[in-house]
Each structure stands twice: as structure tokens, then as C-alpha cells.
PDB file of C-alpha atoms in Angstrom:
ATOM      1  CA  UNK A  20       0.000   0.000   0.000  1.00  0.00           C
ATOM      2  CA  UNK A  21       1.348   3.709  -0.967  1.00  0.00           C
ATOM      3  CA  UNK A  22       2.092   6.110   2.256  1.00  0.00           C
ATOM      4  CA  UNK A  23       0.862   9.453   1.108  1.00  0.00           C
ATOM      5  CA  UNK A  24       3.465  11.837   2.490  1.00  0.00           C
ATOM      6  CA  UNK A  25       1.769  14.900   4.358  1.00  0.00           C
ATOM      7  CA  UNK A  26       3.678  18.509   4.567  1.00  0.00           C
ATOM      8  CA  UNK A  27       4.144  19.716   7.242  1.00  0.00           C
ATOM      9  CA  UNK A  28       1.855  22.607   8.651  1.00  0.00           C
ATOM     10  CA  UNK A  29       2.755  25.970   7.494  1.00  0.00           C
ATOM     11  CA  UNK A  30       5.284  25.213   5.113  1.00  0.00           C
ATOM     12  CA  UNK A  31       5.000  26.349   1.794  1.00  0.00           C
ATOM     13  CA  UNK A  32       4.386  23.198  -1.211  1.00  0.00           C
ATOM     14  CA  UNK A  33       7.865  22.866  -2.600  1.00  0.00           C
ATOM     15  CA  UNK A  34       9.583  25.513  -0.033  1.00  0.00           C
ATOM     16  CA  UNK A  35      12.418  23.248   0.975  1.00  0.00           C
ATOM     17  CA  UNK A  36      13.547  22.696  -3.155  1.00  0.00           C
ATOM     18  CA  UNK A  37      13.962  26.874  -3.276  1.00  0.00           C
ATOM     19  CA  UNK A  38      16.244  26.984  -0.003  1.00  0.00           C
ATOM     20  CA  UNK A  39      19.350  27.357  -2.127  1.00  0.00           C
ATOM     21  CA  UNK A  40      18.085  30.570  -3.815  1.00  0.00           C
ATOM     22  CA  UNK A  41      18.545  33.106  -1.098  1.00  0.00           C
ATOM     23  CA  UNK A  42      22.149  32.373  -0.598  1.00  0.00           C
ATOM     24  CA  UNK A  43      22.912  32.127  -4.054  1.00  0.00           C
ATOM     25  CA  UNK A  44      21.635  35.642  -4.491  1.00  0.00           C
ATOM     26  CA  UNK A  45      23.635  37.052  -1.930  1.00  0.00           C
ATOM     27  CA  UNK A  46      26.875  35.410  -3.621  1.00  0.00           C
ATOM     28  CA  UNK A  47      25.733  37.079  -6.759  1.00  0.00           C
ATOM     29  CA  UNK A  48      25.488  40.512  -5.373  1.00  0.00           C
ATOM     30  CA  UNK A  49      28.599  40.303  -3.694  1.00  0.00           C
ATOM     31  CA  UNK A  50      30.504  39.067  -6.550  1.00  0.00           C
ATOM     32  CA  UNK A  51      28.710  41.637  -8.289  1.00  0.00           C
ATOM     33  CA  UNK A  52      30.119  44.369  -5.655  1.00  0.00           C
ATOM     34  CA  UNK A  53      34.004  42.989  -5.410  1.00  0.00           C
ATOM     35  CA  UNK A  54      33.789  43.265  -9.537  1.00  0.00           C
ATOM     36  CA  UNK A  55      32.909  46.800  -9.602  1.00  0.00           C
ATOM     37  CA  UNK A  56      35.133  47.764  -7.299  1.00  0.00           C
ATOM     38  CA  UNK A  57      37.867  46.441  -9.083  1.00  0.00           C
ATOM     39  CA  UNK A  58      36.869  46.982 -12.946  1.00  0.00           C
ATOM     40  CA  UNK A  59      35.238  50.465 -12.606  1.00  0.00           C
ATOM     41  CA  UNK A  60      36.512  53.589 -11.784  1.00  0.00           C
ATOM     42  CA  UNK A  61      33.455  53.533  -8.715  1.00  0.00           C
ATOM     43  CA  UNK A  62      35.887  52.782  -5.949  1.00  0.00           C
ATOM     44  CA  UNK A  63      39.350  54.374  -7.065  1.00  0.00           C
ATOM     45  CA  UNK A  64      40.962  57.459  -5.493  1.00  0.00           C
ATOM     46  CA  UNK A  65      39.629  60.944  -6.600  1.00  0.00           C
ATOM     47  CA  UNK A  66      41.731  63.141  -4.539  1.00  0.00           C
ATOM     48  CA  UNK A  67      44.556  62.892  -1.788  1.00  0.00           C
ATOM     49  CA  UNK A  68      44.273  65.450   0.872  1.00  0.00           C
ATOM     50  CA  UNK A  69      47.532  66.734   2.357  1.00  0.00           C
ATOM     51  CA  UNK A  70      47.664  68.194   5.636  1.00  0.00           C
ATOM     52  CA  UNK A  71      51.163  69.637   6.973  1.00  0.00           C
ATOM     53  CA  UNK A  72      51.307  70.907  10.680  1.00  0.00           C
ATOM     54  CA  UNK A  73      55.090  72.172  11.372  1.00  0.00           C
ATOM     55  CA  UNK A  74      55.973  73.223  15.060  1.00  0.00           C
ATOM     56  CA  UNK A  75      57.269  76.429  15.645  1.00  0.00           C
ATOM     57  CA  UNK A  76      60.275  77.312  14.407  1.00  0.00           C
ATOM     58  CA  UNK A  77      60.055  74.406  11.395  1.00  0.00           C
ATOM     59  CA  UNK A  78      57.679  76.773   9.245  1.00  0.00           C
ATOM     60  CA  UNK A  79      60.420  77.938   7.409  1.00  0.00           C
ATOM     61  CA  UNK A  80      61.653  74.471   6.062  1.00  0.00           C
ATOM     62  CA  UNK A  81      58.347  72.783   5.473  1.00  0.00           C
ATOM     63  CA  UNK A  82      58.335  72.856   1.787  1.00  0.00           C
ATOM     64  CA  UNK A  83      61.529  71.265   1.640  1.00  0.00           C
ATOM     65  CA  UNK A  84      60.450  68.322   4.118  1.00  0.00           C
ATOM     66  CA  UNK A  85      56.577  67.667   3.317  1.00  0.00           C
ATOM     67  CA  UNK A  86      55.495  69.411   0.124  1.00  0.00           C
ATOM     68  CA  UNK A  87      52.208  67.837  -0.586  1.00  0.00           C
ATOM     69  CA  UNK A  88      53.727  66.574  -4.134  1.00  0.00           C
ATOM     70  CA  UNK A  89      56.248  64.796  -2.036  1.00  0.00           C
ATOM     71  CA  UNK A  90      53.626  63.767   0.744  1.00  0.00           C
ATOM     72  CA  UNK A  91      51.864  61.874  -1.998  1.00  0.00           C
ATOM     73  CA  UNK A  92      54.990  60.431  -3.418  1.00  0.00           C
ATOM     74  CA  UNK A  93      56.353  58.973  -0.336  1.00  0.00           C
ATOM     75  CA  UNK A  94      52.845  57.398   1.052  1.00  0.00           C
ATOM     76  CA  UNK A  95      52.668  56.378  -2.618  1.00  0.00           C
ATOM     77  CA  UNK A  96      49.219  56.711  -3.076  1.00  0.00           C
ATOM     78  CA  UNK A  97      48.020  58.106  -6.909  1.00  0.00           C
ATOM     79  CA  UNK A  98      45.126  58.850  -8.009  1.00  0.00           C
ATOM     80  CA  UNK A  99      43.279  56.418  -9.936  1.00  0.00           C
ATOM     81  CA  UNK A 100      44.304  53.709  -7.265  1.00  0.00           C
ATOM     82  CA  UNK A 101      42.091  51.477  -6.023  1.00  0.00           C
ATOM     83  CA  UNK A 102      40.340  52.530  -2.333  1.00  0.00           C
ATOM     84  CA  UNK A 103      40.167  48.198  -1.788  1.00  0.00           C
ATOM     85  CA  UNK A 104      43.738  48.010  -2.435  1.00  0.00           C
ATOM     86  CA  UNK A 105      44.887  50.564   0.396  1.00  0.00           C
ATOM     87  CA  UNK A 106      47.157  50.211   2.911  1.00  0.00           C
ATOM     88  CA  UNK A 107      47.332  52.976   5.396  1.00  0.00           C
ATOM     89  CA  UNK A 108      49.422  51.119   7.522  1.00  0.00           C
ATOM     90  CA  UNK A 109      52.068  50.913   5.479  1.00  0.00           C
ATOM     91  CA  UNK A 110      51.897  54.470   4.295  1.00  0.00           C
ATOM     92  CA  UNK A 111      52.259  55.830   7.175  1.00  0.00           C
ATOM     93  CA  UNK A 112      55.253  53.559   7.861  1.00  0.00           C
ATOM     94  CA  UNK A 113      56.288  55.301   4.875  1.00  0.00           C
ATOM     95  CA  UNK A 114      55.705  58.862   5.564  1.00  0.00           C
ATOM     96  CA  UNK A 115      57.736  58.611   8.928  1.00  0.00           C
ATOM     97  CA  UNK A 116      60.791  57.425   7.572  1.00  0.00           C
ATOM     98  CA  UNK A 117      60.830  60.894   6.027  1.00  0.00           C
ATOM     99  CA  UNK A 118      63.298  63.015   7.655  1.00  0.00           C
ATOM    100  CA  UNK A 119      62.225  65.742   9.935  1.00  0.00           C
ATOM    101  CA  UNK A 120      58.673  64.041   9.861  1.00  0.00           C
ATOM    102  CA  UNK A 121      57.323  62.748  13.629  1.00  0.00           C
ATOM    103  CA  UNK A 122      54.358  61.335  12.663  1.00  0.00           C
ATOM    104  CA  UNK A 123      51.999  60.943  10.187  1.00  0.00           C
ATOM    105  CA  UNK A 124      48.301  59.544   9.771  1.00  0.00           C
ATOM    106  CA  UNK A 125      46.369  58.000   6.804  1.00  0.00           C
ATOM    107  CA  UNK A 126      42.692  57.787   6.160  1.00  0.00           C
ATOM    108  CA  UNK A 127      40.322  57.086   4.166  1.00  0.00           C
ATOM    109  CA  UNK A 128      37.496  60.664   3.260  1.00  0.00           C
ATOM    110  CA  UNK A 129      34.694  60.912   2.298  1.00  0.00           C
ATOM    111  CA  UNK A 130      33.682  60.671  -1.681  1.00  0.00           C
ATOM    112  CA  UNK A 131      36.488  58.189  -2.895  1.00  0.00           C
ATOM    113  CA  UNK A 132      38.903  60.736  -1.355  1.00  0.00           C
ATOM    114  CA  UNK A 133      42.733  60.172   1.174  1.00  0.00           C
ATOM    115  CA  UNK A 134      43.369  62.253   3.906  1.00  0.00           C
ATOM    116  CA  UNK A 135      47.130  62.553   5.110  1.00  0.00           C
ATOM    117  CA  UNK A 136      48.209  64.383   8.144  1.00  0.00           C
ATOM    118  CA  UNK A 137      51.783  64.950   8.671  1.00  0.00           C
ATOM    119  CA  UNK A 138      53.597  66.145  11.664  1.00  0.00           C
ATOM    120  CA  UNK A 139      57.500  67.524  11.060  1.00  0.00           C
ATOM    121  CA  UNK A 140      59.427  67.047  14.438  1.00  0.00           C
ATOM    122  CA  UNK A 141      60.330  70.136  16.547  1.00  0.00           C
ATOM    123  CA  UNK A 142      63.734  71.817  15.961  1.00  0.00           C
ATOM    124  CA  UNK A 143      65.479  71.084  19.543  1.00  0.00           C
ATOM    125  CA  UNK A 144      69.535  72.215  18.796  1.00  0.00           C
ATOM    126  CA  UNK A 145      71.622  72.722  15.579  1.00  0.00           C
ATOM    127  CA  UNK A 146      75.291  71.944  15.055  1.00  0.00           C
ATOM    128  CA  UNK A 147      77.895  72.700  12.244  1.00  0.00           C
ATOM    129  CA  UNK A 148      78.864  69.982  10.621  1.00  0.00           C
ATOM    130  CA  UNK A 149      80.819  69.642   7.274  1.00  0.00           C
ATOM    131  CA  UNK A 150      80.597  73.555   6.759  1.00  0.00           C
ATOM    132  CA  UNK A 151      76.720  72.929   7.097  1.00  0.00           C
ATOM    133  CA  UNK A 152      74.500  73.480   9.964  1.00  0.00           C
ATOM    134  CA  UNK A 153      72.503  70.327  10.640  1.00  0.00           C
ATOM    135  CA  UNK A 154      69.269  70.852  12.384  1.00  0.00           C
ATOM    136  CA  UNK A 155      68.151  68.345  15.251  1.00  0.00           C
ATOM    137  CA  UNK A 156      65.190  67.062  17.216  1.00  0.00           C
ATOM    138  CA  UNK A 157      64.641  66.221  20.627  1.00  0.00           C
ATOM    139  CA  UNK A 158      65.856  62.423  20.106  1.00  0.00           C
ATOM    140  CA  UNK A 159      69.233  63.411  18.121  1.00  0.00           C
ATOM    141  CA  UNK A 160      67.569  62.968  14.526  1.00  0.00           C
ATOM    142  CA  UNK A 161      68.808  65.270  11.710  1.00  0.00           C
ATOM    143  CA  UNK A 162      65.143  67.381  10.347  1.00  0.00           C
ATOM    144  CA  UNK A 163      67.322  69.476   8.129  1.00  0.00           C
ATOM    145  CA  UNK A 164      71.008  70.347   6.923  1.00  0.00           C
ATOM    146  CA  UNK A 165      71.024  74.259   6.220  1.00  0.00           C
ATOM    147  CA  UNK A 166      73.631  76.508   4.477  1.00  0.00           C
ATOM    148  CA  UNK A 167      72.712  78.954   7.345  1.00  0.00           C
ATOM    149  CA  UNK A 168      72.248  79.016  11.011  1.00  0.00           C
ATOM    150  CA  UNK A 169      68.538  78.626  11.701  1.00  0.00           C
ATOM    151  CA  UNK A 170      67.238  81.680  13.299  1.00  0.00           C
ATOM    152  CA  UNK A 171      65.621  81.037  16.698  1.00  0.00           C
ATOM    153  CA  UNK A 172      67.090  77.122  17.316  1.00  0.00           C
ATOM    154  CA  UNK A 173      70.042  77.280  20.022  1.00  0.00           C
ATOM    155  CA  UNK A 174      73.401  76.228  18.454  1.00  0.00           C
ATOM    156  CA  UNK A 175      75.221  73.276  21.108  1.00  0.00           C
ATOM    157  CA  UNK A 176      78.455  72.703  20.700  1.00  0.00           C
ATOM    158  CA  UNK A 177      80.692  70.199  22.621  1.00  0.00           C
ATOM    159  CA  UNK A 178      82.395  70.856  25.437  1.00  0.00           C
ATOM    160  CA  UNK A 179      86.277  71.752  25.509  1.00  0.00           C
ATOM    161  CA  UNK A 180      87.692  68.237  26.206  1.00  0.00           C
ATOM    162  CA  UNK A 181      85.178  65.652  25.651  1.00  0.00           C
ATOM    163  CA  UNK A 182      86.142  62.625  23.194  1.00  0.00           C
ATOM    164  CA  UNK A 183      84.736  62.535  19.781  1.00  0.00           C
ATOM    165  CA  UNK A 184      83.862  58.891  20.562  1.00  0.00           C
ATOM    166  CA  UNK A 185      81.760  60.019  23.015  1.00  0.00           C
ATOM    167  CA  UNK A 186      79.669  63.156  21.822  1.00  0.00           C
ATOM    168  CA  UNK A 187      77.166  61.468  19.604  1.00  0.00           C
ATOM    169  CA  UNK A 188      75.433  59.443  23.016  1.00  0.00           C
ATOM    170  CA  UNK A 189      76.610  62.750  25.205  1.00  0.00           C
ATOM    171  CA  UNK A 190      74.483  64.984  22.768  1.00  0.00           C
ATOM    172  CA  UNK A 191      71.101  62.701  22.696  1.00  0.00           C
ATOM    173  CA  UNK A 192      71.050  63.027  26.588  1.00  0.00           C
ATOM    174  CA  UNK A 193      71.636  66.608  26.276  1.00  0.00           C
ATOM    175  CA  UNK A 194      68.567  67.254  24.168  1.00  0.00           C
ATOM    176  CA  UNK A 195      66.120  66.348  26.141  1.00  0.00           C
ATOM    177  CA  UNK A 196      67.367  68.720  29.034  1.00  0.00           C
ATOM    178  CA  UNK A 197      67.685  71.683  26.627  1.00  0.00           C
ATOM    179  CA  UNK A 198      64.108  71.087  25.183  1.00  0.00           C
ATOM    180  CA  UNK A 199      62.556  71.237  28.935  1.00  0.00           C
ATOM    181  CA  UNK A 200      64.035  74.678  29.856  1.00  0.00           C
ATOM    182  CA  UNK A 201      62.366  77.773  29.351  1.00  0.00           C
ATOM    183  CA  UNK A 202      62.127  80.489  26.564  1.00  0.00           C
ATOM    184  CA  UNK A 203      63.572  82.663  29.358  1.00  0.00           C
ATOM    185  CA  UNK A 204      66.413  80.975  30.580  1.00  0.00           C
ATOM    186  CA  UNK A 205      67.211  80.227  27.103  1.00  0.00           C
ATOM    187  CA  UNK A 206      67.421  83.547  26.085  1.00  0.00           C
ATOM    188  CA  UNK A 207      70.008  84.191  28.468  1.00  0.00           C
ATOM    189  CA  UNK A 208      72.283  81.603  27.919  1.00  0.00           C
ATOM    190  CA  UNK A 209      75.542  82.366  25.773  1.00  0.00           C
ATOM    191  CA  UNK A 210      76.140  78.990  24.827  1.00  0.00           C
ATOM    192  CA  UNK A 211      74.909  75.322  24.900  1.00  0.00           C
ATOM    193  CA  UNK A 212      77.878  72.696  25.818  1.00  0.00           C
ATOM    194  CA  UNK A 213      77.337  69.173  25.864  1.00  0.00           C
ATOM    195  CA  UNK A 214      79.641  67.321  28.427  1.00  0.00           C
ATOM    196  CA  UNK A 215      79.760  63.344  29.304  1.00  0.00           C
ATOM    197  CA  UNK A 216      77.384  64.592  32.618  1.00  0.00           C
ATOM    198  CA  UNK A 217      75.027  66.283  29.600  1.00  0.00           C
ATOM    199  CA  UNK A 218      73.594  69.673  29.317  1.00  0.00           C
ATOM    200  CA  UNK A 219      76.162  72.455  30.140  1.00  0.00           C
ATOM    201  CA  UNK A 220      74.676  76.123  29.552  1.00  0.00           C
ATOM    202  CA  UNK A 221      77.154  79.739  29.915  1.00  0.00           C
ATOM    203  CA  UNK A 222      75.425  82.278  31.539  1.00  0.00           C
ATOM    204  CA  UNK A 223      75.978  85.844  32.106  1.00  0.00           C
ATOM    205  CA  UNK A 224      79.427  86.444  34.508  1.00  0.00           C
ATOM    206  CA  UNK A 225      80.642  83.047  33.240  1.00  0.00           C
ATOM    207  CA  UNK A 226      78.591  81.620  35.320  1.00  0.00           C
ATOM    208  CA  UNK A 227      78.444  78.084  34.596  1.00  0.00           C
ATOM    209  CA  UNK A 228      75.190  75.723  34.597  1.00  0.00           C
ATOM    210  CA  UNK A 229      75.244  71.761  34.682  1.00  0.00           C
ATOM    211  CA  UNK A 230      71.771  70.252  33.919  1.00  0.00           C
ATOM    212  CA  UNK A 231      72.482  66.843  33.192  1.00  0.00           C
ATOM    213  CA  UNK A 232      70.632  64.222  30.806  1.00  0.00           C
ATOM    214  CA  UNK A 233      67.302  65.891  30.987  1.00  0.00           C
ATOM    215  CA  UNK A 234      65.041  62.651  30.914  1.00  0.00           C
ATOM    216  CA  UNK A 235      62.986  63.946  33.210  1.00  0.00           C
ATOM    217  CA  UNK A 236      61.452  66.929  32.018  1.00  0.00           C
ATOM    218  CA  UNK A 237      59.868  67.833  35.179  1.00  0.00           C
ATOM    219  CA  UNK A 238      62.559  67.882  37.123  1.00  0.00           C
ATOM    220  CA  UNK A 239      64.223  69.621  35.101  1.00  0.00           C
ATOM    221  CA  UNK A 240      62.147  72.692  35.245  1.00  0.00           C
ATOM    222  CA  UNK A 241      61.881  72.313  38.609  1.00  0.00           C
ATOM    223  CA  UNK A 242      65.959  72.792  39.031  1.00  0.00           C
ATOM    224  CA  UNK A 243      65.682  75.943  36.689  1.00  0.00           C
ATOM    225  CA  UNK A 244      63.299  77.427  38.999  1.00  0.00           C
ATOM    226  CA  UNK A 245      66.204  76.629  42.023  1.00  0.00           C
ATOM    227  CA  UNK A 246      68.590  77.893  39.639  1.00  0.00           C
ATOM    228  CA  UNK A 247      67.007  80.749  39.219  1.00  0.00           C
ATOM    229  CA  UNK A 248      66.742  81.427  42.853  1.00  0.00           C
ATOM    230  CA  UNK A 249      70.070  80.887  43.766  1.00  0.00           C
ATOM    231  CA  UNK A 250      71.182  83.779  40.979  1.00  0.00           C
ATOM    232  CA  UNK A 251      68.801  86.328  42.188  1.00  0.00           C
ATOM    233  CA  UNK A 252      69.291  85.947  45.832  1.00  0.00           C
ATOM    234  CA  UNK A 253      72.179  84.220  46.055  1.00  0.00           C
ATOM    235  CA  UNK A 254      74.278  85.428  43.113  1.00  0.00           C
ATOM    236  CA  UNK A 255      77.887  83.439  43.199  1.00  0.00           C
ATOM    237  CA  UNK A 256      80.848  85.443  41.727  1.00  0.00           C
ATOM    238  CA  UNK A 257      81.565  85.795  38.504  1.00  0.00           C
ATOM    239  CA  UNK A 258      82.859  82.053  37.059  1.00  0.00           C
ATOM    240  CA  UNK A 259      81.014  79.709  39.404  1.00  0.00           C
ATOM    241  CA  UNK A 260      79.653  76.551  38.339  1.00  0.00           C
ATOM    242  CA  UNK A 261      76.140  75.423  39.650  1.00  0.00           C
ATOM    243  CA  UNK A 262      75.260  71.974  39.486  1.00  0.00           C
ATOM    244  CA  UNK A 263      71.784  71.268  39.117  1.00  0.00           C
ATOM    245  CA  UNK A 264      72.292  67.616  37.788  1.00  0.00           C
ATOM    246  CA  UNK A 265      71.067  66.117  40.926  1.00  0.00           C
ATOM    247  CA  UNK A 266      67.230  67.036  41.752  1.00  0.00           C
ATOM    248  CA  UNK A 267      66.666  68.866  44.548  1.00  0.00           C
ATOM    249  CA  UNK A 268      69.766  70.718  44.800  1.00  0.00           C
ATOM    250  CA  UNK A 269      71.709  72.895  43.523  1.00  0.00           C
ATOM    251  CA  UNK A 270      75.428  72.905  44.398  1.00  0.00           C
ATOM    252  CA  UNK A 271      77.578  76.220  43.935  1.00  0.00           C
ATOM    253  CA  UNK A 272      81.032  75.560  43.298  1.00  0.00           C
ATOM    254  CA  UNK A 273      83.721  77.952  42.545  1.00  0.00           C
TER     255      UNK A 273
END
């Protein structure tokens, strides 16, 4: 005898042969998607937005450093590129190996469009070298080599005595110090020295200033304000030395 096979309630006659269609349809529309991106001109890049911000002091050299021609050149991202085939990781790995650039940042815009934001590193110190005068940041990095002095960013110059083997590392602890003090002191210093204890300023009356390596900014500022209170109240005759390397004191030597 032939079993009559029943459906069961509330499913549609011949539902379960048409399962396959909704899926397929999808894979359709997203094969359909991944082709225009890549075959039309839908998805590729319209315009790349350059964005330069340059510390003060660096205005005058950020043509040479981050024009937005080469910006775009050195993220290598064209126009006509494709937006799928992007990697702003890598661009911006890229951009930073720039010199005189600190950081940079790539995006994706609105309306098919790349957004780049550079940042050029802050002048710190500049030194002579080869009959140039190399500009550096806060870390020891050359920004710039200059025919001329750089208005406004203090020249540092080693210290009568110290080995040559010795000044590169001397100088990168240096930095750091002469980057925390203030527009004020700086102005009154007649030279930066770098010494194997690090930062070594010439005041006024010869009066010489040890600052050390400068890690910590804070404390550094800190000493300057101690500093600062020792020559107004205290002032030590002309060709003293005040060490300030140690925080929270200030020794006066003769």
C-alpha cells in the first residue's frame, strides 16, 4: 500500500527545493560588488588630501620636508588607485621614515577621497657639521642640513675636552634637558655645551650651569626654577659653576 506523504503545517508546497536561492543571491550581489570595485573607476581614489602641521620654528623648512607633491609620493598613493587596495598602515610607515617628519596619519574621506596628516618634528639644537648646519630634534635625529644658522634654534656645541667617541650618546642626553628649559632661561644663555654629565649652559658672569641628561622633564624645570633662585638671591661670583644635575639641589662651586 502507498504512504501518502503529508507537509508539514505551514510550510509552503515545494519551499524546501527553493532553499538554495537566497544564498545564491547574496553570492551574486557580492561578486557583483568585489567586480565593480575592481573593474570600474566607482571605488578608485579621486583626490589625496595633504595636511602639513610644522611646530614652531620648522615653518620655514616645510616645503623642503613635506610638500604635498612629495607627501603623496612617499605614502605612494596616486590617483586612480584602487580605495580596496589601500594600505594605510604601510603608508604611514612610509611617511615617517621621512626626515624631519614625527608622525603621520592616513585615512580614508569621504567621496572616494585620502586624507594625510603629517607632523614635522620640533627643531630642539643645531650643530655645524661639514661647513653645514645640521638641524636636530629632541631624540638626536637630523630634520634638516642648512647653508645657514637657523634663526631662533640654540646652536650646542661640545664641550672643551670631551672625546669625539663620546659626543654622539653625550648629545642625545643633552637634548632632552635643553628642550625642557624655558624660553627665558634660554634667552640668556651664551652657549649650549654638551659634556659626558650632559647639558652644560654659559650664563651671564661666566657663570656656569650643569643640567644633566634631561630625561625627566619635570625635574628639570623644577631645578631651573632653584637655579634661578640661587642667581637672584644668592648670586655666586663671577665664574662659578652650579650643578643642578642632581634634583633637589643645587650645588655652587667655585
Amino acid at each position: 500500500m502507498r504512504r501518502r506523504v503529508v507537509p508539514e503545517p505551514g510550510a509552503p508546497r515545494g519551499a524546501r527545493r527553493w532553499w538554495w536561492v537566497l544564498p545564491l543571491l547574496l553570492a551574486v550581489l557580492v561578486a557583483g560588488g568585489l567586480w565593480l570595485a575592481h573593474r570600474t573607476d566607482l571605488w578608485t581614489v579621486r583626490a589625496v588630501e595633504v595636511e602639513v602641521e610644522a611646530p614652531e620654528g620648522a615653518a620655514g623648512w616645510r616645503e623642503q620636508l613635506a610638500s604635498p607633491k612629495k607627501v603623496r609620493e612617499q605614502a605612494g598613493i596616486g590617483l586612480g588607485d584602487r580605495v580596496v587596495e589601500l594600505d594605510p598602515g604601510a603608508a604611514k610607515r612610509r611617511l615617517e621614515e621621512l626626515p624631519g617628519v614625527r608622525s603621520a596619519e592616513v585615512g580614508r574621506g569621504w567621496s572616494r577621497t585620502v586624507e594625510v596628516r603629517v607632523v614635522l618634528s620640533e627643531p630642539v639644537a643645531q650643530v655645524e657639521r661639514d661647513g653645514a648646519w645640521r638641524v636636530l630634534d629632541v631624540s638626536g635625529r637630523r630634520i634638516i642640513d642648512l647653508d645657514e644658522r637657523a634663526a631662533g634654534t640654540p646652536v650646542i656645541e661640545p664641550a672643551p675636552g670631551l672625546p669625539e667617541r663620546e659626543y654622539r650618546s653625550a648629545l642625545r642626553r643633552a637634548l632632552p634637558a635643553l628642550r625642557a628649559l624655558s624660553g627665558e632661561t634660554r634667552e640668556q644663555v651664551r652657549e649650549f655645551r654638551v659634556s659626558e654629565s650632559g647639558l652644560i649652559t654659559l650664563l651671564p658672569d661666566s657663570h656656569v650651569v650643569i643640567w644633566g641628561d634631561g630625561v625627566d622633564a619635570d625635574a628639570v624645570r623644577e631645578q631651573e626654577k632653584s637655579v634661578r633662585a640661587v642667581l637672584e638671591e644668592q648670586p655666586p661670583e663671577p665664574g662659578a659653576t652650579l650643578d643642578a644635575s642632581q634634583p633637589g639641589q643645587v650645588v655652587v662651586r667655585p
